Amino acid sequence: MWIAGCGGATGPVLLGLLLELLVPGGGAAKTGAGLVTCGSVLKLLNTHHRVRLHSHDIKYGSGSGQQSVTGVESSDDANSYWRIRGGSEGGCPRGSPVRCGQAVRLTHVLTGKNLHTHHFPSPLSNNQEVSAFGEDGEGDDLDLWTVRCSGQHWEREAAVRFQHVGTSVFLSVTGEQYGSPIRGQHEVHGMPSANTYNTWKAMEGIFIKPSVEPSEGHDEL
Protein backbone atom coordinates (compact mmCIF):
# COMPACT_ATOMS: atom_id res chain seq x y z
CA MET A 1 0.00 0.00 0.00
CA TRP A 2 1.19 3.51 -0.82
CA ILE A 3 0.53 6.37 1.58
CA ALA A 4 -0.35 9.79 0.19
CA GLY A 5 0.40 12.86 2.28
CA CYS A 6 -1.19 16.27 2.37
CA GLY A 7 1.00 18.27 0.04
CA GLY A 8 0.19 21.86 1.00
CA ALA A 9 0.77 24.96 -1.11
CA THR A 10 3.71 23.65 -3.08
CA GLY A 11 3.13 25.64 -6.27
CA PRO A 12 3.66 29.06 -4.62
CA VAL A 13 6.80 27.74 -2.90
CA LEU A 14 8.38 26.84 -6.25
CA LEU A 15 7.22 30.09 -7.86
CA GLY A 16 8.68 32.11 -5.01
CA LEU A 17 12.00 30.29 -5.25
CA LEU A 18 12.28 30.83 -9.00
CA LEU A 19 11.36 34.51 -8.66
CA GLU A 20 14.02 34.89 -5.98
CA LEU A 21 16.62 33.46 -8.34
CA LEU A 22 15.52 35.58 -11.29
CA VAL A 23 15.47 39.03 -9.68
CA PRO A 24 17.76 41.56 -11.43
CA GLY A 25 21.33 41.07 -10.28
CA GLY A 26 20.51 37.68 -8.82
CA GLY A 27 23.07 36.00 -11.04
CA ALA A 28 20.88 33.25 -12.51
CA ALA A 29 20.79 31.86 -16.03
CA LYS A 30 18.17 29.63 -17.68
CA THR A 31 20.12 28.44 -20.69
CA GLY A 32 23.57 27.97 -22.11
CA ALA A 33 26.47 25.69 -21.37
CA GLY A 34 28.55 26.01 -18.24
CA LEU A 35 28.99 24.61 -14.77
CA VAL A 36 26.54 23.37 -12.16
CA THR A 37 26.81 25.65 -9.14
CA CYS A 38 25.71 25.56 -5.52
CA GLY A 39 22.19 26.91 -5.03
CA SER A 40 21.09 26.02 -8.56
CA VAL A 41 17.68 24.38 -9.06
CA LEU A 42 17.60 21.71 -11.76
CA LYS A 43 16.19 18.47 -13.11
CA LEU A 44 18.40 15.39 -13.47
CA LEU A 45 18.04 12.97 -16.36
CA ASN A 46 19.09 9.33 -16.15
CA THR A 47 20.91 8.98 -19.46
CA HIS A 48 20.16 5.27 -19.94
CA HIS A 49 16.39 5.15 -19.30
CA ARG A 50 15.72 8.83 -20.15
CA VAL A 51 13.73 9.56 -17.00
CA ARG A 52 14.04 12.52 -14.64
CA LEU A 53 14.65 12.17 -10.92
CA HIS A 54 11.34 12.84 -9.20
CA SER A 55 9.62 12.84 -5.83
CA HIS A 56 6.16 13.65 -4.44
CA ASP A 57 4.22 13.47 -1.20
CA ILE A 58 3.59 9.73 -1.53
CA LYS A 59 5.31 7.38 0.94
CA TYR A 60 6.59 3.86 0.37
CA GLY A 61 4.20 1.20 1.65
CA SER A 62 7.16 -1.02 2.54
CA GLY A 63 10.77 -0.59 3.62
CA SER A 64 11.39 2.70 5.40
CA GLY A 65 7.93 4.19 4.76
CA GLN A 66 9.62 7.46 3.82
CA GLN A 67 8.71 9.68 0.87
CA SER A 68 9.21 7.83 -2.41
CA VAL A 69 11.67 8.82 -5.13
CA THR A 70 11.03 7.74 -8.72
CA GLY A 71 11.94 8.48 -12.34
CA VAL A 72 9.43 10.09 -14.72
CA GLU A 73 9.47 10.51 -18.50
CA SER A 74 7.78 13.92 -18.46
CA SER A 75 10.07 16.91 -18.83
CA ASP A 76 7.60 19.48 -17.44
CA ASP A 77 6.66 18.04 -14.03
CA ALA A 78 7.38 20.54 -11.23
CA ASN A 79 7.98 17.64 -8.83
CA SER A 80 11.27 16.92 -10.59
CA TYR A 81 13.15 20.03 -9.40
CA TRP A 82 16.07 19.58 -6.98
CA ARG A 83 18.25 22.22 -5.33
CA ILE A 84 22.02 21.72 -5.00
CA ARG A 85 23.18 22.32 -1.43
CA GLY A 86 26.36 21.76 0.55
CA GLY A 87 27.20 18.75 2.62
CA SER A 88 27.84 20.93 5.66
CA GLU A 89 27.21 24.46 6.87
CA GLY A 90 29.06 26.81 4.54
CA GLY A 91 30.35 23.91 2.45
CA CYS A 92 28.73 25.03 -0.80
CA PRO A 93 28.44 28.83 -1.05
CA ARG A 94 25.81 30.08 -3.49
CA GLY A 95 27.30 30.32 -6.97
CA SER A 96 30.43 28.26 -6.31
CA PRO A 97 31.02 25.56 -8.97
CA VAL A 98 30.42 22.02 -7.71
CA ARG A 99 33.71 20.12 -7.75
CA CYS A 100 34.10 16.55 -8.94
CA GLY A 101 34.43 14.54 -5.74
CA GLN A 102 32.46 17.06 -3.66
CA ALA A 103 29.70 15.86 -1.32
CA VAL A 104 26.34 17.61 -1.81
CA ARG A 105 22.73 17.37 -0.72
CA LEU A 106 19.95 17.29 -3.31
CA THR A 107 16.88 18.91 -1.78
CA HIS A 108 13.49 18.33 -3.39
CA VAL A 109 12.10 21.81 -4.01
CA LEU A 110 8.38 21.17 -3.51
CA THR A 111 8.60 19.05 -0.34
CA GLY A 112 11.84 20.24 1.28
CA LYS A 113 13.16 16.70 1.73
CA ASN A 114 16.66 15.51 0.83
CA LEU A 115 17.64 12.66 -1.48
CA HIS A 116 18.48 9.84 0.92
CA THR A 117 19.32 6.15 1.04
CA HIS A 118 19.82 3.50 3.72
CA HIS A 119 19.88 -0.26 4.18
CA PHE A 120 16.30 -1.06 3.16
CA PRO A 121 15.47 -3.11 0.04
CA SER A 122 13.83 -1.24 -2.83
CA PRO A 123 10.23 -2.35 -3.57
CA LEU A 124 10.67 -3.76 -7.09
CA SER A 125 14.28 -4.73 -7.77
CA ASN A 126 15.46 -5.49 -4.21
CA ASN A 127 18.37 -3.09 -4.65
CA GLN A 128 18.87 -0.37 -2.01
CA GLU A 129 15.87 1.89 -1.42
CA VAL A 130 16.26 5.59 -2.26
CA SER A 131 13.87 7.96 -0.50
CA ALA A 132 13.39 11.64 0.34
CA PHE A 133 13.95 12.47 3.99
CA GLY A 134 14.03 15.38 6.44
CA GLU A 135 12.10 18.60 6.91
CA ASP A 136 12.80 21.96 5.27
CA GLY A 137 16.12 20.70 3.93
CA GLU A 138 17.34 19.40 7.28
CA GLY A 139 17.96 15.63 7.43
CA ASP A 140 21.00 13.60 8.47
CA ASP A 141 24.36 12.29 7.23
CA LEU A 142 22.63 9.76 4.96
CA ASP A 143 21.58 12.66 2.71
CA LEU A 144 25.13 13.14 1.38
CA TRP A 145 26.07 12.19 -2.19
CA THR A 146 29.49 12.54 -3.83
CA VAL A 147 29.47 13.93 -7.37
CA ARG A 148 31.60 11.61 -9.55
CA CYS A 149 32.64 13.28 -12.79
CA SER A 150 35.55 13.87 -15.15
CA GLY A 151 37.61 17.03 -14.87
CA GLN A 152 37.65 19.56 -12.05
CA HIS A 153 33.98 20.60 -11.90
CA TRP A 154 30.50 19.29 -12.68
CA GLU A 155 29.75 20.49 -16.22
CA ARG A 156 26.14 20.84 -17.32
CA GLU A 157 26.71 19.02 -20.61
CA ALA A 158 28.56 16.08 -19.00
CA ALA A 159 27.28 12.80 -17.56
CA VAL A 160 27.96 12.37 -13.84
CA ARG A 161 27.31 9.81 -11.13
CA PHE A 162 26.08 10.28 -7.57
CA GLN A 163 27.71 7.95 -5.05
CA HIS A 164 26.22 7.80 -1.58
CA VAL A 165 28.72 8.80 1.10
CA GLY A 166 27.35 6.54 3.83
CA THR A 167 26.77 3.29 1.91
CA SER A 168 28.82 3.75 -1.32
CA VAL A 169 25.94 2.84 -3.66
CA PHE A 170 25.31 4.73 -6.91
CA LEU A 171 22.00 6.44 -7.71
CA SER A 172 20.51 4.21 -10.43
CA VAL A 173 17.53 3.32 -12.61
CA THR A 174 17.24 -0.15 -14.16
CA GLY A 175 13.78 0.10 -15.72
CA GLU A 176 11.31 -1.40 -13.22
CA GLN A 177 7.98 0.46 -13.27
CA TYR A 178 5.36 0.95 -10.57
CA GLY A 179 1.64 0.33 -10.78
CA SER A 180 -1.10 2.41 -9.14
CA PRO A 181 -1.07 5.09 -7.75
CA ILE A 182 2.14 6.13 -9.58
CA ARG A 183 1.68 3.93 -12.65
CA GLY A 184 4.47 4.09 -15.17
CA GLN A 185 6.98 5.81 -12.91
CA HIS A 186 10.36 4.07 -12.65
CA GLU A 187 11.99 2.78 -9.51
CA VAL A 188 15.11 4.71 -8.43
CA HIS A 189 17.50 2.78 -6.21
CA GLY A 190 21.12 2.36 -5.15
CA MET A 191 23.49 -0.11 -6.84
CA PRO A 192 26.92 -1.14 -5.53
CA SER A 193 28.88 -0.61 -8.76
CA ALA A 194 29.29 2.08 -11.40
CA ASN A 195 27.59 1.13 -14.69
CA THR A 196 25.43 2.48 -17.50
CA TYR A 197 22.35 2.60 -15.23
CA ASN A 198 23.74 5.30 -12.96
CA THR A 199 24.82 8.19 -15.17
CA TRP A 200 22.89 11.46 -14.93
CA LYS A 201 22.87 14.77 -16.75
CA ALA A 202 21.70 18.23 -15.69
CA MET A 203 18.67 19.33 -17.69
CA GLU A 204 16.05 22.07 -17.19
CA GLY A 205 16.62 24.50 -14.35
CA ILE A 206 17.76 27.81 -12.96
CA PHE A 207 21.55 27.88 -12.73
CA ILE A 208 23.37 30.37 -10.53
CA LYS A 209 26.23 32.02 -12.42
CA PRO A 210 29.64 30.98 -11.03
CA SER A 211 30.85 33.35 -8.32
CA VAL A 212 34.49 32.30 -8.73
CA GLU A 213 36.64 31.52 -11.73
CA PRO A 214 37.10 27.71 -11.85
CA SER A 215 40.56 26.22 -12.16
CA GLU A 216 41.47 23.33 -14.43
CA GLY A 217 42.00 19.74 -13.36
CA HIS A 218 41.69 16.15 -14.53
CA ASP A 219 39.81 13.83 -12.19
CA GLU A 220 38.20 10.58 -13.39
CA LEU A 221 34.49 9.75 -13.59
XYZ file of N, CA and C in Angstrom:
663
model
N 0.854 -1.198 0.000
C 0.000 0.000 0.000
C 0.883 1.240 0.000
N 0.508 2.222 -0.788
C 1.192 3.510 -0.821
C 0.431 4.474 0.074
N 1.134 5.423 0.661
C 0.526 6.366 1.583
C 0.707 7.768 1.028
N -0.408 8.431 0.731
C -0.350 9.790 0.194
C -0.437 10.790 1.326
N 0.409 11.814 1.271
C 0.399 12.861 2.284
C -0.412 14.049 1.837
N -0.482 15.036 2.720
C -1.187 16.273 2.372
C -0.137 17.274 1.927
N -0.103 17.545 0.635
C 1.003 18.269 0.035
C 1.149 19.721 0.450
N 0.067 20.458 0.673
C 0.188 21.864 0.999
C 0.381 22.717 -0.241
N 0.675 23.991 -0.008
C 0.771 24.956 -1.114
C 2.150 24.894 -1.740
N 2.384 23.841 -2.512
C 3.715 23.650 -3.079
C 3.967 24.529 -4.288
N 2.937 24.818 -5.089
C 3.134 25.641 -6.274
C 3.701 27.013 -5.941
N 3.107 27.753 -4.980
C 3.658 29.059 -4.616
C 5.085 28.987 -4.088
N 5.431 27.891 -3.409
C 6.799 27.742 -2.905
C 7.780 27.730 -4.058
N 7.488 26.912 -5.088
C 8.379 26.840 -6.254
C 8.421 28.178 -6.966
N 7.265 28.804 -7.170
C 7.216 30.086 -7.857
C 8.051 31.121 -7.117
N 7.916 31.146 -5.793
C 8.683 32.108 -5.006
C 10.171 31.878 -5.122
N 10.581 30.605 -5.121
C 12.003 30.290 -5.255
C 12.539 30.754 -6.602
N 11.809 30.460 -7.677
C 12.280 30.834 -9.002
C 12.326 32.352 -9.159
N 11.340 33.058 -8.587
C 11.362 34.513 -8.663
C 12.548 35.081 -7.893
N 12.861 34.456 -6.766
C 14.023 34.894 -5.978
C 15.302 34.777 -6.798
N 15.416 33.686 -7.563
C 16.622 33.463 -8.339
C 16.699 34.362 -9.565
N 15.547 34.841 -10.036
C 15.523 35.581 -11.290
C 15.456 37.101 -11.117
N 15.518 37.592 -9.870
C 15.469 39.028 -9.683
C 16.704 39.660 -10.319
N 16.599 40.914 -10.798
C 17.757 41.559 -11.432
C 18.959 41.540 -10.505
N 20.117 41.146 -11.069
C 21.329 41.071 -10.279
C 21.462 39.796 -9.490
N 20.479 38.908 -9.599
C 20.506 37.681 -8.821
C 21.518 36.684 -9.318
N 22.017 36.867 -10.544
C 23.072 35.997 -11.036
C 22.586 34.640 -11.463
N 21.403 34.539 -12.070
C 20.880 33.247 -12.505
C 20.772 33.224 -14.020
N 20.888 32.023 -14.578
C 20.786 31.859 -16.034
C 19.954 30.636 -16.339
N 19.033 30.755 -17.316
C 18.169 29.631 -17.682
C 18.830 28.708 -18.695
N 19.635 29.247 -19.577
C 20.118 28.444 -20.686
C 21.609 28.621 -20.864
N 22.167 27.834 -21.792
C 23.569 27.966 -22.114
C 24.400 26.939 -21.388
N 25.567 26.657 -21.969
C 26.467 25.686 -21.365
C 27.178 26.321 -20.184
N 27.802 25.495 -19.379
C 28.545 26.009 -18.243
C 28.646 24.985 -17.150
N 28.785 25.462 -15.926
C 28.992 24.614 -14.766
C 27.742 24.574 -13.891
N 27.578 23.466 -13.181
C 26.536 23.373 -12.161
C 27.101 24.004 -10.893
N 26.340 24.894 -10.296
C 26.810 25.646 -9.136
C 25.905 25.431 -7.932
N 26.458 25.689 -6.761
C 25.709 25.556 -5.521
C 24.553 26.555 -5.499
N 23.388 26.091 -5.057
C 22.189 26.913 -5.034
C 21.336 26.791 -6.271
N 21.868 26.190 -7.328
C 21.090 26.016 -8.557
C 19.925 25.052 -8.325
N 18.864 25.257 -9.090
C 17.685 24.378 -9.064
C 17.589 23.725 -10.437
N 17.522 22.392 -10.478
C 17.598 21.713 -11.763
C 16.868 20.380 -11.734
N 16.680 19.830 -12.946
C 16.190 18.474 -13.107
C 17.358 17.596 -13.557
N 17.333 16.337 -13.150
C 18.399 15.390 -13.466
C 17.847 14.254 -14.299
N 18.481 14.000 -15.434
C 18.036 12.967 -16.364
C 18.937 11.743 -16.266
N 18.333 10.565 -16.037
C 19.090 9.326 -16.148
C 19.330 9.060 -17.629
N 20.597 9.005 -18.033
C 20.906 8.983 -19.457
C 20.603 7.654 -20.123
N 20.450 6.573 -19.348
C 20.161 5.267 -19.944
C 18.660 5.091 -20.188
N 17.846 5.358 -19.180
C 16.395 5.152 -19.304
C 15.634 6.429 -19.644
N 16.334 7.561 -19.715
C 15.722 8.826 -20.152
C 14.551 9.235 -19.261
N 14.736 9.104 -17.961
C 13.726 9.558 -17.002
C 14.377 10.568 -16.054
N 13.555 11.489 -15.549
C 14.037 12.522 -14.642
C 13.780 12.136 -13.196
N 14.764 12.450 -12.353
C 14.648 12.171 -10.924
C 13.483 12.967 -10.349
N 12.654 12.308 -9.545
C 11.337 12.837 -9.196
C 10.987 12.424 -7.767
N 10.214 13.248 -7.100
C 9.617 12.835 -5.827
C 8.271 13.531 -5.678
N 7.542 13.196 -4.627
C 6.163 13.650 -4.442
C 5.747 13.236 -3.043
N 4.655 13.759 -2.575
C 4.216 13.472 -1.201
C 3.464 12.144 -1.143
N 4.124 11.093 -1.600
C 3.594 9.727 -1.526
C 4.667 8.858 -0.894
N 4.332 8.164 0.178
C 5.305 7.384 0.936
C 5.319 5.927 0.488
N 6.494 5.295 0.629
C 6.591 3.859 0.368
C 5.680 3.088 1.323
N 5.026 2.065 0.805
C 4.199 1.203 1.645
C 4.977 0.061 2.252
N 6.288 0.005 1.960
C 7.161 -1.022 2.539
C 8.492 -0.354 2.863
N 9.452 -1.138 3.334
C 10.767 -0.587 3.622
C 10.717 0.481 4.697
N 11.294 1.634 4.403
C 11.386 2.704 5.399
C 10.073 3.429 5.640
N 9.157 3.404 4.665
C 7.930 4.185 4.761
C 8.147 5.669 4.531
N 9.339 6.052 4.084
C 9.623 7.461 3.825
C 9.091 7.871 2.449
N 9.203 9.152 2.137
C 8.707 9.683 0.865
C 9.422 9.010 -0.302
N 8.653 8.589 -1.283
C 9.214 7.832 -2.406
C 9.926 8.745 -3.395
N 10.930 8.174 -4.064
C 11.673 8.824 -5.132
C 11.578 7.932 -6.358
N 11.256 8.517 -7.505
C 11.032 7.738 -8.720
C 11.695 8.442 -9.914
N 11.529 7.859 -11.098
C 11.941 8.481 -12.342
C 10.725 8.659 -13.232
N 10.581 9.825 -13.852
C 9.431 10.087 -14.723
C 9.910 10.520 -16.104
N 9.116 10.165 -17.123
C 9.472 10.512 -18.498
C 9.161 11.964 -18.834
N 8.185 12.555 -18.162
C 7.776 13.924 -18.457
C 8.902 14.909 -18.160
N 9.047 15.891 -19.037
C 10.069 16.914 -18.833
C 9.527 18.157 -18.143
N 8.191 18.253 -17.962
C 7.602 19.483 -17.442
C 6.900 19.311 -16.098
N 7.270 18.288 -15.338
C 6.662 18.038 -14.027
C 7.429 18.835 -12.968
N 6.726 19.699 -12.246
C 7.377 20.542 -11.232
C 7.937 19.722 -10.074
N 7.474 18.489 -9.902
C 7.975 17.636 -8.827
C 9.341 17.025 -9.147
N 9.953 17.440 -10.224
C 11.275 16.920 -10.585
C 12.395 17.938 -10.367
N 12.114 19.030 -9.669
C 13.148 20.028 -9.399
C 13.877 19.720 -8.090
N 15.213 19.815 -8.150
C 16.068 19.580 -6.977
C 17.027 20.753 -6.833
N 17.317 21.113 -5.607
C 18.251 22.216 -5.333
C 19.579 21.646 -4.850
N 20.686 22.163 -5.381
C 22.020 21.716 -5.000
C 22.458 22.469 -3.756
N 22.766 21.723 -2.690
C 23.178 22.323 -1.426
C 24.444 21.646 -0.918
N 25.108 22.289 0.020
C 26.356 21.759 0.554
C 26.159 20.600 1.498
N 27.227 19.866 1.689
C 27.199 18.748 2.616
C 27.303 19.178 4.059
N 27.711 20.410 4.305
C 27.837 20.931 5.658
C 27.601 22.430 5.620
N 27.452 23.023 6.783
C 27.207 24.460 6.871
C 28.360 25.222 6.210
N 28.039 26.037 5.217
C 29.058 26.811 4.544
C 29.888 26.029 3.545
N 29.534 24.752 3.315
C 30.353 23.911 2.452
C 30.082 24.071 0.974
N 29.077 24.866 0.613
C 28.734 25.030 -0.801
C 28.133 26.421 -0.984
N 28.957 27.470 -0.932
C 28.436 28.833 -1.050
C 27.693 29.035 -2.369
N 26.637 29.810 -2.316
C 25.813 30.080 -3.490
C 26.688 30.582 -4.642
N 26.573 29.923 -5.790
C 27.303 30.318 -6.973
C 28.655 29.661 -7.142
N 29.132 28.917 -6.145
C 30.425 28.262 -6.305
C 30.253 26.995 -7.148
N 31.135 26.756 -8.141
C 31.020 25.556 -8.972
C 31.167 24.292 -8.130
N 30.334 23.298 -8.413
C 30.415 22.019 -7.705
C 31.612 21.247 -8.244
N 32.502 20.836 -7.356
C 33.709 20.118 -7.747
C 33.437 18.625 -7.933
N 34.119 18.008 -8.857
C 34.102 16.548 -8.941
C 34.703 16.003 -7.651
N 33.994 15.069 -7.023
C 34.433 14.541 -5.741
C 33.851 15.256 -4.536
N 33.056 16.307 -4.760
C 32.456 17.057 -3.659
C 31.174 16.373 -3.188
N 30.932 16.395 -1.882
C 29.695 15.862 -1.320
C 28.637 16.959 -1.282
N 27.442 16.641 -1.766
C 26.343 17.606 -1.807
C 25.067 16.968 -1.277
N 24.105 17.816 -0.997
C 22.733 17.371 -0.724
C 21.871 17.809 -1.897
N 20.942 16.958 -2.288
C 19.951 17.291 -3.310
C 18.606 17.425 -2.603
N 18.113 18.644 -2.514
C 16.878 18.905 -1.780
C 15.720 19.065 -2.751
N 14.675 18.266 -2.543
C 13.490 18.328 -3.391
C 12.759 19.639 -3.128
N 12.591 20.446 -4.184
C 12.103 21.809 -4.014
C 10.695 21.855 -3.423
N 9.792 21.032 -3.908
C 8.383 21.167 -3.512
C 8.060 20.561 -2.154
N 8.891 19.654 -1.645
C 8.597 19.052 -0.338
C 9.653 19.340 0.713
N 10.801 19.889 0.319
C 11.838 20.238 1.279
C 12.596 19.066 1.858
N 12.469 17.885 1.234
C 13.161 16.700 1.732
C 14.399 16.415 0.890
N 15.390 15.775 1.495
C 16.657 15.510 0.830
C 16.708 14.107 0.240
N 17.383 13.977 -0.887
C 17.636 12.659 -1.478
C 18.455 11.843 -0.484
N 18.025 10.595 -0.249
C 18.485 9.841 0.916
C 18.512 8.356 0.556
N 19.398 7.606 1.152
C 19.317 6.148 1.044
C 19.844 5.504 2.316
N 19.559 4.220 2.478
C 19.816 3.504 3.723
C 19.649 2.021 3.433
N 19.890 1.184 4.417
C 19.882 -0.257 4.180
C 18.475 -0.857 4.280
N 17.602 -0.440 3.370
C 16.296 -1.058 3.164
C 16.247 -1.538 1.713
N 15.590 -2.653 1.432
C 15.466 -3.106 0.037
C 14.467 -2.244 -0.732
N 14.766 -1.984 -1.991
C 13.827 -1.241 -2.832
C 12.641 -2.138 -3.187
N 11.456 -1.553 -3.420
C 10.233 -2.349 -3.573
C 10.216 -3.315 -4.750
N 10.814 -2.947 -5.879
C 10.665 -3.757 -7.092
C 11.888 -4.601 -7.419
N 13.060 -4.029 -7.322
C 14.279 -4.734 -7.766
C 15.081 -5.342 -6.632
N 14.736 -5.005 -5.389
C 15.462 -5.486 -4.213
C 16.888 -4.941 -4.154
N 17.127 -3.825 -4.858
C 18.369 -3.086 -4.650
C 18.204 -2.233 -3.395
N 18.983 -1.185 -3.218
C 18.875 -0.368 -2.012
C 17.875 0.766 -2.231
N 16.920 0.873 -1.313
C 15.874 1.888 -1.416
C 16.467 3.304 -1.403
N 15.951 4.164 -2.267
C 16.258 5.593 -2.262
C 14.966 6.329 -1.909
N 15.056 7.239 -0.961
C 13.870 7.963 -0.501
C 14.180 9.446 -0.425
N 13.190 10.232 0.013
C 13.385 11.643 0.336
C 13.087 11.793 1.827
N 13.990 12.482 2.532
C 13.954 12.467 3.994
C 14.282 13.851 4.550
N 13.735 14.136 5.734
C 14.029 15.383 6.436
C 12.878 16.364 6.348
N 13.095 17.529 6.920
C 12.097 18.600 6.907
C 12.790 19.919 6.596
N 12.260 20.650 5.635
C 12.800 21.964 5.266
C 14.297 21.910 4.985
N 14.724 20.833 4.321
C 16.118 20.698 3.929
C 17.043 20.181 5.006
N 16.515 19.901 6.185
C 17.337 19.395 7.282
C 17.068 17.905 7.482
N 18.113 17.070 7.278
C 17.958 15.629 7.435
C 19.071 15.067 8.295
N 19.880 14.165 7.723
C 20.996 13.597 8.470
C 22.145 13.271 7.518
N 23.164 12.568 8.023
C 24.361 12.291 7.229
C 24.089 11.351 6.060
N 22.952 10.655 6.063
C 22.629 9.757 4.956
C 22.010 10.506 3.771
N 22.036 11.829 3.830
C 21.577 12.656 2.708
C 22.740 13.101 1.810
N 23.947 12.655 2.098
C 25.126 13.139 1.383
C 25.463 12.245 0.193
N 25.715 12.889 -0.956
C 26.070 12.188 -2.189
C 27.311 12.845 -2.798
N 28.282 12.034 -3.177
C 29.487 12.535 -3.828
C 29.268 12.603 -5.331
N 29.587 13.747 -5.916
C 29.471 13.926 -7.371
C 30.711 13.316 -8.027
N 30.504 12.277 -8.844
C 31.603 11.613 -9.546
C 31.573 12.064 -11.005
N 32.607 12.756 -11.423
C 32.643 13.278 -12.786
C 34.080 13.413 -13.265
N 34.237 13.676 -14.553
C 35.553 13.867 -15.149
C 35.908 15.343 -15.136
N 37.169 15.652 -14.917
C 37.607 17.032 -14.867
C 37.582 17.572 -13.451
N 37.578 18.891 -13.343
C 37.646 19.557 -12.048
C 36.265 19.829 -11.467
N 35.312 20.192 -12.355
C 33.982 20.602 -11.896
C 32.880 19.872 -12.673
N 31.692 19.883 -12.072
C 30.496 19.294 -12.685
C 30.040 20.209 -13.818
N 30.172 19.735 -15.053
C 29.755 20.488 -16.220
C 28.335 20.096 -16.622
N 27.556 21.086 -17.030
C 26.140 20.840 -17.317
C 25.928 19.909 -18.501
N 26.857 19.866 -19.431
C 26.705 19.015 -20.607
C 27.271 17.612 -20.386
N 27.871 17.356 -19.238
C 28.561 16.084 -18.999
C 27.715 15.130 -18.163
N 27.917 13.828 -18.386
C 27.284 12.804 -17.561
C 28.070 12.655 -16.255
N 27.343 12.536 -15.150
C 27.962 12.372 -13.835
C 27.294 11.217 -13.111
N 27.917 10.789 -12.030
C 27.307 9.811 -11.129
C 27.189 10.414 -9.739
N 26.248 9.881 -8.957
C 26.082 10.279 -7.570
C 26.299 9.045 -6.697
N 27.382 9.073 -5.928
C 27.713 7.948 -5.053
C 27.423 8.333 -3.614
N 26.646 7.493 -2.939
C 26.224 7.795 -1.580
C 27.408 7.704 -0.622
N 27.577 8.745 0.196
C 28.722 8.801 1.101
C 28.654 7.695 2.155
N 27.471 7.469 2.713
C 27.352 6.539 3.829
C 27.391 5.065 3.468
N 26.878 4.714 2.275
C 26.772 3.293 1.914
C 27.485 2.949 0.613
N 28.012 3.926 -0.093
C 28.823 3.753 -1.316
C 28.040 3.329 -2.555
N 26.703 3.223 -2.474
C 25.939 2.837 -3.662
C 25.816 4.019 -4.615
N 25.511 3.710 -5.887
C 25.314 4.733 -6.915
C 23.824 4.908 -7.204
N 23.387 6.133 -7.362
C 21.995 6.435 -7.705
C 21.699 5.876 -9.095
N 20.686 4.994 -9.202
C 20.512 4.207 -10.428
C 19.044 4.031 -10.803
N 18.835 3.718 -12.081
C 17.525 3.323 -12.614
C 17.759 2.136 -13.534
N 17.066 1.022 -13.295
C 17.240 -0.155 -14.158
C 15.978 -0.536 -14.917
N 14.929 0.281 -14.828
C 13.783 0.105 -15.716
C 12.505 -0.427 -15.097
N 12.547 -0.899 -13.840
C 11.314 -1.402 -13.218
C 10.306 -0.260 -13.061
N 9.019 -0.560 -13.318
C 7.984 0.460 -13.271
C 6.890 0.098 -12.274
N 6.399 1.136 -11.575
C 5.363 0.952 -10.570
C 3.979 0.883 -11.196
N 3.056 0.289 -10.448
C 1.645 0.334 -10.776
C 0.974 1.471 -10.014
N -0.328 1.383 -9.817
C -1.103 2.407 -9.135
C -0.567 2.620 -7.721
N -0.537 3.851 -7.187
C -1.073 5.091 -7.747
C -0.056 5.906 -8.555
N 1.125 5.384 -8.807
C 2.138 6.132 -9.577
C 2.511 5.306 -10.816
N 1.486 4.828 -11.508
C 1.677 3.932 -12.645
C 2.620 4.522 -13.696
N 3.552 3.696 -14.120
C 4.466 4.094 -15.170
C 5.733 4.775 -14.691
N 5.761 5.207 -13.430
C 6.984 5.807 -12.905
C 8.016 4.713 -12.620
N 9.284 5.041 -12.779
C 10.357 4.071 -12.653
C 10.923 4.053 -11.229
N 11.321 2.869 -10.795
C 11.992 2.777 -9.514
C 13.386 3.401 -9.610
N 13.745 4.189 -8.606
C 15.106 4.709 -8.429
C 15.686 4.022 -7.203
N 16.908 3.536 -7.311
C 17.502 2.783 -6.212
C 19.011 2.957 -6.210
N 19.673 2.342 -5.232
C 21.121 2.363 -5.153
C 21.702 1.035 -5.589
N 22.780 1.088 -6.387
C 23.489 -0.112 -6.842
C 24.947 -0.022 -6.400
N 25.578 -1.167 -6.117
C 26.925 -1.136 -5.534
C 28.050 -0.801 -6.501
N 27.801 -0.846 -7.803
C 28.884 -0.615 -8.757
C 28.492 0.435 -9.791
N 29.510 1.102 -10.343
C 29.295 2.080 -11.403
C 29.021 1.359 -12.712
N 27.949 1.764 -13.413
C 27.592 1.130 -14.689
C 26.728 2.092 -15.500
N 26.200 1.612 -16.616
C 25.425 2.480 -17.504
C 24.094 2.924 -16.903
N 23.635 2.259 -15.831
C 22.347 2.595 -15.235
C 22.437 3.772 -14.267
N 23.632 4.240 -13.967
C 23.739 5.298 -12.959
C 24.487 6.537 -13.426
N 24.304 6.903 -14.707
C 24.818 8.187 -15.173
C 23.654 9.171 -15.346
N 23.913 10.415 -14.971
C 22.892 11.458 -14.932
C 23.423 12.729 -15.590
N 22.490 13.525 -16.088
C 22.869 14.772 -16.746
C 21.936 15.892 -16.282
N 22.498 17.064 -16.055
C 21.701 18.227 -15.691
C 20.848 18.657 -16.882
N 19.578 18.933 -16.616
C 18.668 19.335 -17.688
C 18.057 20.702 -17.380
N 16.731 20.797 -17.395
C 16.051 22.071 -17.192
C 16.344 22.616 -15.785
N 16.409 23.937 -15.679
C 16.615 24.499 -14.351
C 17.001 25.956 -14.363
N 17.254 26.454 -13.177
C 17.757 27.809 -12.957
C 19.151 27.660 -12.372
N 20.160 28.096 -13.115
C 21.550 27.880 -12.728
C 22.170 29.202 -12.267
N 22.698 29.188 -11.061
C 23.368 30.368 -10.533
C 24.705 30.543 -11.256
N 24.968 31.759 -11.741
C 26.230 32.016 -12.423
C 27.390 31.824 -11.446
N 28.494 31.231 -11.929
C 29.636 30.984 -11.028
C 30.135 32.263 -10.377
N 30.371 32.190 -9.072
C 30.847 33.350 -8.318
C 32.359 33.424 -8.282
N 33.029 32.327 -8.679
C 34.489 32.305 -8.730
C 34.916 31.718 -10.053
N 36.105 32.043 -10.490
C 36.637 31.518 -11.735
C 37.183 30.123 -11.484
N 36.622 29.067 -12.126
C 37.098 27.710 -11.852
C 38.493 27.479 -12.389
N 39.233 26.622 -11.699
C 40.555 26.215 -12.161
C 40.455 24.918 -12.908
N 41.495 24.541 -13.638
C 41.468 23.328 -14.427
C 41.990 22.151 -13.619
N 41.545 20.946 -14.026
C 41.998 19.737 -13.364
C 41.569 18.536 -14.161
N 41.975 17.340 -13.740
C 41.693 16.154 -14.533
C 41.414 14.961 -13.615
N 40.232 14.966 -12.997
C 39.809 13.828 -12.194
C 39.061 12.844 -13.084
N 38.862 11.622 -12.594
C 38.203 10.578 -13.386
C 36.777 10.379 -12.932
N 35.896 10.061 -13.890
C 34.489 9.749 -13.593
C 34.420 8.401 -12.902
